[in-house]
């Protein structure tokens, strides 16, 4: 396996609201390798976006550490490292209608990061970089002079991606990049992200709730629920052998575009009280090679048995 | 089809909007039958006219819009001729109710949940407050709200998104409508909540016997809920049929393209099929088939003349020249063939089971 690019260790994020504390993320561990797309899947409020925001240092980590390219980037870091982090970790947001400055030209939007960090020698080089970024996402040079309102949703998301690419990052956090887009445009944006990964060796943290998209796009998937990672495996493995009851309920809830399957399926609802954690609490266990799940020793035995005695027949 | 009792009959409907001193044709001659008790799903990308179409059923077109032609027959009258708000109040919300996408915006944040349900019942059914409250509580219970006596006095912000959508459904059902229009009812919700809401609407449909129209762009939701499907593109219905016909035997190249762009059927590492280009602007007259410029199966005639509907089966029609006997053979995309095979497998295994 290639080198670890990003490593999240025992991450905990707590929000303080007056006297009340709310822990949005607890004991989260995962690595993202170079050239990998790692997906975090979960419902709203599960903490997946908070993890993304903590990595790019918008939210501080309460406990735990984050390493990027071998350096610790959580907590207090010096200015040089901060600049390095901003340049190399970039984020694409969900709603392209809300994440572009309506009063700025595309040229300015794409080069704002370049201005902030003085990443060009002269005007020519800056324009070259902007044009290159626009070309990479399938937009034309003439689009640079236009304003965001002149573009469709799919094109706007491309502009967001161009803005990120102009910084030449190593790592992109894509927070629900296609959920605000139309079906026919989703494919365009997914293909684009895929292409860029292959051409530039980018790595992604892909945050999503749509498992059908994640299955297609991600190499490995982490399932998150109420701030805790419940299960982590490669995409194929997770769909073939979903172990944790929450993962199963999530899989059963995804509507598949196949009427005969949909009309005969039964919905599994996750009930956290199925876990008997009074005597033995859960820990992060590797049940199959590379397939981790949050379970206690009794559950580990059950999970393993469920998929070794009879063949994986679900779905 | 067995159900022949149409409840709503749309014929040659044309809807136009005035935008910046120009006229835009949002619905370009749509005809549609809705059968009693069925669930019809209308699919299409944003701007295809699916929401505008159903807004004409309740007289809720924006003020710059107007119906420029056609008829909508419902309970022996033509809804196109209903003009005043007073007349509409006897239909909208009473006979035909709508559940909108965003439960955050369809409830009044300043009013208690219970009041928002009872006021609808008091107004439309002219019932005394205590009777209305009794009905409201039983409706809340029906849509799966627990501890209704307490939750009756809560405000919307005290409800989660899924619970709010349940309340919106309860309000929509308060007058026992004959038709329930669900406009992207679960798009703003999480998948697990979405599945529960879809189940809820289905079970309520059994109890109340209303007819449902779903508007959605999510083919997974369509497969889950629909009996019949109508596919819309650029203000027209381009294909309609039973849900199995549309998924396992689609005939229109636009439906093919929609199915091909689904990530579920794609192999990892291979690019997804993306429909090239953008839908045509509706300000201008569209010559020929509106999908032709984006359609790799387009024939010469597609750019000249608009195709009529061709019959595939008693219930399945598609508006494409490819079905004309003179058209050359068009080999459908791989994803469509996969779906066709899937459909056959299920049909066979169902026949096996029946023996």
Coordinates of N, CA and C in Angstrom, one line a residue, chain B residues 71-232:
Chain B
X71 N -56.6 21.5 -21.2 CA -57.6 21.3 -20.2 C -57.1 20.4 -19.1
X72 N -57.6 20.6 -17.8 CA -57.3 19.6 -16.7 C -58.7 19.2 -16.2
X73 N -59.1 18.0 -16.4 CA -60.4 17.6 -16.0 C -60.3 16.9 -14.6
X74 N -61.1 17.4 -13.6 CA -61.1 16.8 -12.3 C -62.5 16.9 -11.7
X75 N -63.1 15.8 -11.3 CA -64.4 15.8 -10.8 C -65.4 16.5 -11.7
X76 N -65.3 16.3 -13.0 CA -66.3 16.8 -13.9 C -66.1 18.3 -14.2
X77 N -65.1 18.9 -13.7 CA -64.9 20.3 -14.2 C -63.5 20.5 -14.7
X78 N -63.3 21.6 -15.4 CA -62.0 21.9 -16.0 C -61.3 22.9 -15.1
X79 N -60.2 22.4 -14.5 CA -59.5 23.3 -13.5 C -58.9 24.5 -14.2
X80 N -58.7 24.5 -15.5 CA -58.1 25.6 -16.2 C -59.0 26.8 -16.0
X81 N -60.3 26.5 -15.9 CA -61.3 27.6 -15.9 C -61.5 28.2 -14.4
X82 N -61.0 27.5 -13.5 CA -61.1 28.0 -12.1 C -60.1 29.1 -11.9
X83 N -60.7 30.3 -11.6 CA -59.8 31.5 -11.6 C -59.7 32.1 -10.2
X84 N -60.8 32.2 -9.4 CA -60.7 33.0 -8.2 C -60.1 32.1 -7.1
X85 N -59.5 32.8 -6.1 CA -58.9 32.1 -4.9 C -60.0 31.4 -4.1
X86 N -61.2 32.0 -4.1 CA -62.3 31.5 -3.4 C -62.7 30.1 -3.9
X87 N -62.7 30.0 -5.2 CA -63.0 28.7 -5.8 C -61.9 27.7 -5.6
X88 N -60.7 28.2 -5.7 CA -59.5 27.3 -5.5 C -59.5 26.7 -4.1
X89 N -60.0 27.5 -3.1 CA -59.9 27.1 -1.7 C -60.7 25.8 -1.5
X90 N -61.7 25.6 -2.4 CA -62.5 24.3 -2.3 C -61.8 23.1 -2.9
X91 N -60.7 23.4 -3.6 CA -60.0 22.3 -4.2 C -58.6 22.1 -3.6
X92 N -57.9 23.2 -3.6 CA -56.5 23.2 -3.1 C -56.5 22.8 -1.6
X93 N -55.7 21.8 -1.2 CA -55.7 21.4 0.2 C -56.8 20.6 0.7
X94 N -57.9 20.7 -0.1 CA -59.1 19.9 0.3 C -59.2 18.6 -0.5
X95 N -59.2 18.8 -1.8 CA -59.3 17.7 -2.7 C -57.9 17.3 -3.2
X96 N -57.1 18.3 -3.5 CA -55.7 18.0 -3.9 C -54.7 18.7 -3.0
X97 N -53.9 18.0 -2.3 CA -53.0 18.6 -1.3 C -51.6 18.3 -1.8
X98 N -50.7 19.2 -1.3 CA -49.3 19.1 -1.7 C -48.4 19.0 -0.5
X99 N -47.4 18.1 -0.5 CA -46.3 18.1 0.4 C -45.0 18.6 -0.3
X100 N -44.4 19.6 0.3 CA -43.3 20.2 -0.4 C -42.0 19.6 0.1
X101 N -40.9 20.0 -0.6 CA -39.6 19.5 -0.4 C -39.1 19.8 1.0
X102 N -39.2 21.0 1.4 CA -38.4 21.5 2.6 C -39.4 21.7 3.8
X103 N -39.3 20.7 4.8 CA -40.2 20.9 5.9 C -39.9 22.0 6.8
X104 N -38.6 22.6 6.6 CA -38.2 23.7 7.4 C -39.0 25.0 7.0
X105 N -39.4 25.1 5.7 CA -40.0 26.3 5.3 C -41.5 26.1 5.1
X106 N -42.1 24.9 5.2 CA -43.5 24.8 5.0 C -44.3 24.9 6.3
X107 N -43.6 25.0 7.4 CA -44.4 25.2 8.7 C -44.1 26.6 9.2
X108 N -45.0 27.2 9.9 CA -44.8 28.5 10.5 C -44.0 28.3 11.8
X109 N -42.8 28.9 11.8 CA -41.9 28.7 13.0 C -42.5 29.3 14.3
X110 N -43.4 30.2 14.2 CA -43.9 30.9 15.4 C -45.2 30.3 16.0
X111 N -45.7 29.3 15.3 CA -47.0 28.7 15.8 C -46.7 27.3 16.3
X112 N -47.4 26.9 17.4 CA -47.3 25.6 17.9 C -47.8 24.6 16.8
X113 N -47.1 23.4 16.8 CA -47.4 22.3 15.8 C -48.9 22.0 15.8
X114 N -49.5 21.8 17.0 CA -50.9 21.4 17.1 C -51.8 22.4 16.5
X115 N -51.5 23.7 16.7 CA -52.4 24.8 16.2 C -52.4 24.7 14.7
X116 N -51.2 24.5 14.1 CA -51.0 24.5 12.7 C -51.9 23.3 12.0
X117 N -52.1 22.3 12.8 CA -52.9 21.2 12.2 C -54.4 21.5 12.4
X118 N -54.7 22.0 13.6 CA -56.1 22.2 14.0 C -56.7 23.3 13.1
X119 N -55.9 24.4 12.8 CA -56.5 25.5 12.1 C -56.9 25.0 10.7
X120 N -56.2 24.1 10.1 CA -56.6 23.6 8.8 C -58.0 22.8 8.9
X121 N -58.1 22.0 10.0 CA -59.3 21.2 10.1 C -60.5 22.1 10.4
X122 N -60.3 23.1 11.3 CA -61.4 24.0 11.7 C -61.8 24.8 10.5
X123 N -60.9 25.3 9.7 CA -61.2 26.1 8.5 C -62.0 25.3 7.4
X124 N -61.4 24.2 7.1 CA -62.0 23.5 5.9 C -63.2 22.6 6.3
X125 N -63.1 22.0 7.5 CA -64.2 21.1 7.8 C -65.2 21.7 8.8
X126 N -65.0 23.0 9.1 CA -65.9 23.8 10.0 C -66.3 23.0 11.3
X127 N -65.3 22.5 11.9 CA -65.5 21.7 13.1 C -65.1 22.6 14.4
X128 N -65.8 22.3 15.5 CA -65.4 23.1 16.7 C -64.0 22.7 17.2
X129 N -63.3 23.6 17.9 CA -61.9 23.4 18.3 C -61.6 22.1 19.0
X130 N -62.5 21.7 19.9 CA -62.1 20.4 20.6 C -62.2 19.2 19.7
X131 N -63.2 19.2 18.8 CA -63.3 18.1 17.8 C -62.0 18.1 16.9
X132 N -61.6 19.4 16.5 CA -60.5 19.5 15.6 C -59.2 19.0 16.3
X133 N -59.1 19.3 17.6 CA -58.0 18.8 18.3 C -57.9 17.3 18.4
X134 N -59.1 16.7 18.6 CA -59.1 15.3 18.7 C -58.6 14.7 17.4
X135 N -59.1 15.2 16.3 CA -58.7 14.7 15.0 C -57.1 14.9 14.8
X136 N -56.7 16.1 15.2 CA -55.3 16.5 15.0 C -54.4 15.5 15.8
X137 N -54.8 15.2 17.0 CA -54.0 14.2 17.8 C -54.0 12.9 17.1
X138 N -55.1 12.4 16.6 CA -55.1 11.1 16.0 C -54.3 11.1 14.7
X139 N -54.3 12.3 14.0 CA -53.4 12.4 12.8 C -52.0 12.3 13.1
X140 N -51.6 13.0 14.2 CA -50.2 13.0 14.6 C -49.8 11.6 15.0
X141 N -50.7 10.9 15.7 CA -50.4 9.5 16.0 C -50.2 8.7 14.8
X142 N -51.1 8.9 13.8 CA -51.1 8.1 12.5 C -49.7 8.3 11.8
X143 N -49.2 9.5 11.8 CA -48.0 9.8 11.0 C -46.7 9.4 11.9
X144 N -47.0 8.8 13.0 CA -45.8 8.2 13.8 C -45.2 9.2 14.8
X145 N -45.9 10.2 15.3 CA -45.3 11.0 16.3 C -45.6 10.4 17.7
X146 N -44.6 10.2 18.5 CA -44.8 9.6 19.8 C -45.2 10.7 20.8
X147 N -45.9 10.3 21.9 CA -46.1 11.3 23.0 C -46.9 12.5 22.5
X148 N -48.0 12.2 21.7 CA -48.6 13.3 21.0 C -49.2 14.4 21.9
X149 N -49.7 14.0 23.1 CA -50.3 15.0 24.0 C -49.3 16.2 24.3
X150 N -48.0 15.8 24.5 CA -47.0 16.8 24.8 C -46.6 17.5 23.5
X151 N -46.3 16.7 22.4 CA -45.7 17.2 21.2 C -46.7 18.2 20.5
X152 N -48.0 18.0 20.8 CA -49.0 18.9 20.2 C -48.7 20.4 20.5
X153 N -48.1 20.7 21.7 CA -47.8 22.0 22.1 C -46.4 22.5 21.8
X154 N -45.6 21.6 21.1 CA -44.2 22.0 20.7 C -44.2 22.9 19.5
X155 N -43.1 23.6 19.3 CA -42.9 24.5 18.1 C -42.1 23.7 17.1
X156 N -42.2 24.1 15.8 CA -41.4 23.4 14.8 C -39.9 23.2 15.1
X157 N -39.3 24.2 15.7 CA -37.9 24.0 16.0 C -37.6 22.9 16.9
X158 N -38.6 22.4 17.7 CA -38.4 21.3 18.6 C -38.5 20.0 17.9
X159 N -38.8 20.0 16.6 CA -39.0 18.8 15.9 C -37.7 18.6 15.0
X160 N -37.4 17.3 14.7 CA -36.3 17.1 13.7 C -36.9 17.2 12.3
X161 N -36.0 17.2 11.3 CA -36.5 17.4 9.9 C -37.5 16.3 9.5
X162 N -37.2 15.1 9.9 CA -38.1 14.0 9.5 C -39.4 14.1 10.2
X163 N -39.4 14.5 11.5 CA -40.7 14.7 12.3 C -41.5 15.8 11.7
X164 N -40.8 16.9 11.3 CA -41.5 18.0 10.7 C -42.2 17.6 9.4
X165 N -41.5 16.8 8.6 CA -42.1 16.3 7.3 C -43.3 15.5 7.6
X166 N -43.3 14.7 8.7 CA -44.4 13.9 9.2 C -45.6 14.9 9.5
X167 N -45.3 16.0 10.1 CA -46.4 16.9 10.5 C -47.0 17.5 9.2
X168 N -46.1 17.9 8.2 CA -46.5 18.4 7.0 C -47.5 17.4 6.3
X169 N -47.1 16.2 6.4 CA -48.0 15.1 5.8 C -49.3 15.1 6.5
X170 N -49.3 15.2 7.9 CA -50.5 15.1 8.7 C -51.4 16.3 8.3
X171 N -50.8 17.5 8.1 CA -51.6 18.6 7.7 C -52.2 18.4 6.3
X172 N -51.4 17.9 5.4 CA -51.9 17.6 4.0 C -53.1 16.6 4.0
X173 N -53.0 15.7 5.0 CA -54.1 14.7 5.0 C -55.3 15.1 5.8
X174 N -55.2 16.2 6.5 CA -56.3 16.7 7.4 C -57.6 16.7 6.8
X175 N -57.7 17.1 5.5 CA -59.0 17.2 4.8 C -59.3 16.0 4.0
X176 N -58.5 14.9 4.2 CA -58.7 13.7 3.4 C -58.8 14.0 1.9
X177 N -57.7 14.4 1.3 CA -57.7 14.8 -0.1 C -57.8 13.5 -0.9
X178 N -58.2 13.7 -2.2 CA -58.3 12.6 -3.1 C -56.9 12.4 -3.8
X179 N -56.2 13.5 -4.0 CA -54.9 13.4 -4.6 C -53.9 14.1 -3.7
X180 N -52.8 13.4 -3.5 CA -51.7 13.9 -2.7 C -50.5 14.1 -3.6
X181 N -50.0 15.4 -3.8 CA -48.8 15.6 -4.6 C -47.6 15.7 -3.7
X182 N -46.6 14.9 -3.9 CA -45.4 14.9 -3.1 C -44.3 15.5 -3.9
X183 N -43.9 16.7 -3.7 CA -42.9 17.4 -4.5 C -41.6 17.2 -3.8
X184 N -40.8 16.3 -4.3 CA -39.5 15.9 -3.7 C -39.6 15.9 -2.1
X185 N -40.5 15.0 -1.6 CA -40.8 15.1 -0.2 C -39.6 14.7 0.7
X186 N -38.6 14.0 0.2 CA -37.6 13.5 1.0 C -36.2 13.9 0.6
X187 N -36.1 14.9 -0.3 CA -34.8 15.3 -0.8 C -34.0 16.0 0.3
X188 N -34.6 16.6 1.2 CA -33.9 17.4 2.3 C -33.6 16.4 3.5
X189 N -34.0 15.2 3.4 CA -33.9 14.3 4.6 C -32.8 13.3 4.4
X190 N -32.3 12.7 5.5 CA -31.3 11.6 5.5 C -31.9 10.3 4.9
X191 N -31.1 9.5 4.4 CA -31.6 8.3 3.7 C -32.4 7.4 4.6
X192 N -32.0 7.2 5.9 CA -32.8 6.4 6.8 C -34.1 7.0 7.1
X193 N -34.2 8.3 7.2 CA -35.4 9.0 7.5 C -36.3 9.0 6.2
X194 N -35.6 9.2 5.1 CA -36.3 9.1 3.8 C -37.1 7.8 3.6
X195 N -36.4 6.7 3.9 CA -37.0 5.4 3.8 C -38.2 5.3 4.7
X196 N -38.1 5.9 5.9 CA -39.3 5.8 6.8 C -40.5 6.6 6.3
X197 N -40.2 7.8 5.7 CA -41.2 8.7 5.2 C -41.9 8.0 4.0
X198 N -41.1 7.4 3.1 CA -41.7 6.7 1.9 C -42.6 5.6 2.4
X199 N -42.2 4.9 3.4 CA -43.0 3.8 4.0 C -44.3 4.4 4.5
X200 N -44.1 5.5 5.3 CA -45.3 6.1 5.9 C -46.4 6.5 4.9
X201 N -45.9 7.2 3.8 CA -46.8 7.6 2.8 C -47.5 6.4 2.2
X202 N -46.8 5.4 1.9 CA -47.4 4.2 1.3 C -48.5 3.6 2.2
X203 N -48.2 3.5 3.6 CA -49.2 2.9 4.4 C -50.4 3.8 4.6
X204 N -50.1 5.1 4.6 CA -51.3 6.0 4.7 C -52.2 5.9 3.5
X205 N -51.5 5.7 2.3 CA -52.2 5.6 1.1 C -53.2 4.4 1.1
X206 N -52.7 3.3 1.8 CA -53.6 2.2 2.0 C -54.8 2.5 2.8
X207 N -54.5 3.2 3.9 CA -55.6 3.5 4.9 C -56.6 4.5 4.3
X208 N -56.1 5.6 3.7 CA -56.9 6.7 3.2 C -57.4 6.5 1.8
X209 N -56.7 5.7 1.0 CA -57.1 5.5 -0.4 C -56.9 6.7 -1.3
X210 N -56.0 7.6 -1.0 CA -55.7 8.7 -1.9 C -54.8 8.2 -3.1
X211 N -54.8 9.1 -4.1 CA -53.9 8.9 -5.3 C -52.7 9.7 -5.1
X212 N -51.5 9.2 -5.4 CA -50.3 10.0 -5.1 C -49.6 10.3 -6.4
X213 N -49.1 11.6 -6.5 CA -48.1 12.0 -7.5 C -46.8 12.3 -6.8
X214 N -45.8 11.6 -7.2 CA -44.4 11.9 -6.7 C -43.7 12.7 -7.7
X215 N -43.0 13.8 -7.3 CA -42.1 14.5 -8.2 C -40.7 14.3 -7.6
X216 N -39.8 13.7 -8.4 CA -38.5 13.5 -7.9 C -37.5 13.3 -9.0
X217 N -36.2 13.5 -8.7 CA -35.2 13.2 -9.7 C -34.4 12.0 -9.3
X218 N -34.8 11.4 -8.2 CA -34.1 10.2 -7.7 C -34.7 8.9 -8.1
X219 N -34.0 8.3 -9.1 CA -34.6 7.0 -9.6 C -34.8 5.9 -8.6
X220 N -34.0 6.0 -7.6 CA -34.1 5.0 -6.5 C -35.5 5.2 -5.8
X221 N -35.8 6.4 -5.5 CA -37.1 6.7 -4.9 C -38.3 6.3 -5.8
X222 N -38.1 6.5 -7.1 CA -39.1 6.1 -8.1 C -39.3 4.6 -8.1
X223 N -38.2 3.9 -8.1 CA -38.3 2.4 -8.1 C -39.1 2.0 -6.8
X224 N -38.9 2.7 -5.7 CA -39.5 2.3 -4.5 C -41.0 2.5 -4.4
X225 N -41.4 3.7 -4.9 CA -42.8 4.1 -4.7 C -43.8 3.9 -5.8
X226 N -43.3 4.0 -7.1 CA -44.2 4.2 -8.2 C -44.9 2.9 -8.7
X227 N -46.1 3.1 -9.2 CA -46.8 2.1 -10.0 C -46.5 2.5 -11.5
X228 N -46.6 3.8 -11.8 CA -46.3 4.2 -13.1 C -45.4 5.4 -13.1
X229 N -44.7 5.6 -14.2 CA -43.7 6.6 -14.2 C -43.9 7.5 -15.5
X230 N -43.7 8.8 -15.4 CA -43.7 9.7 -16.5 C -42.4 10.4 -16.5
X231 N -41.6 10.3 -17.6 CA -40.3 11.0 -17.7 C -40.5 12.3 -18.5
X232 N -40.1 13.4 -17.8 CA -40.2 14.7 -18.5 C -38.9 15.3 -18.9

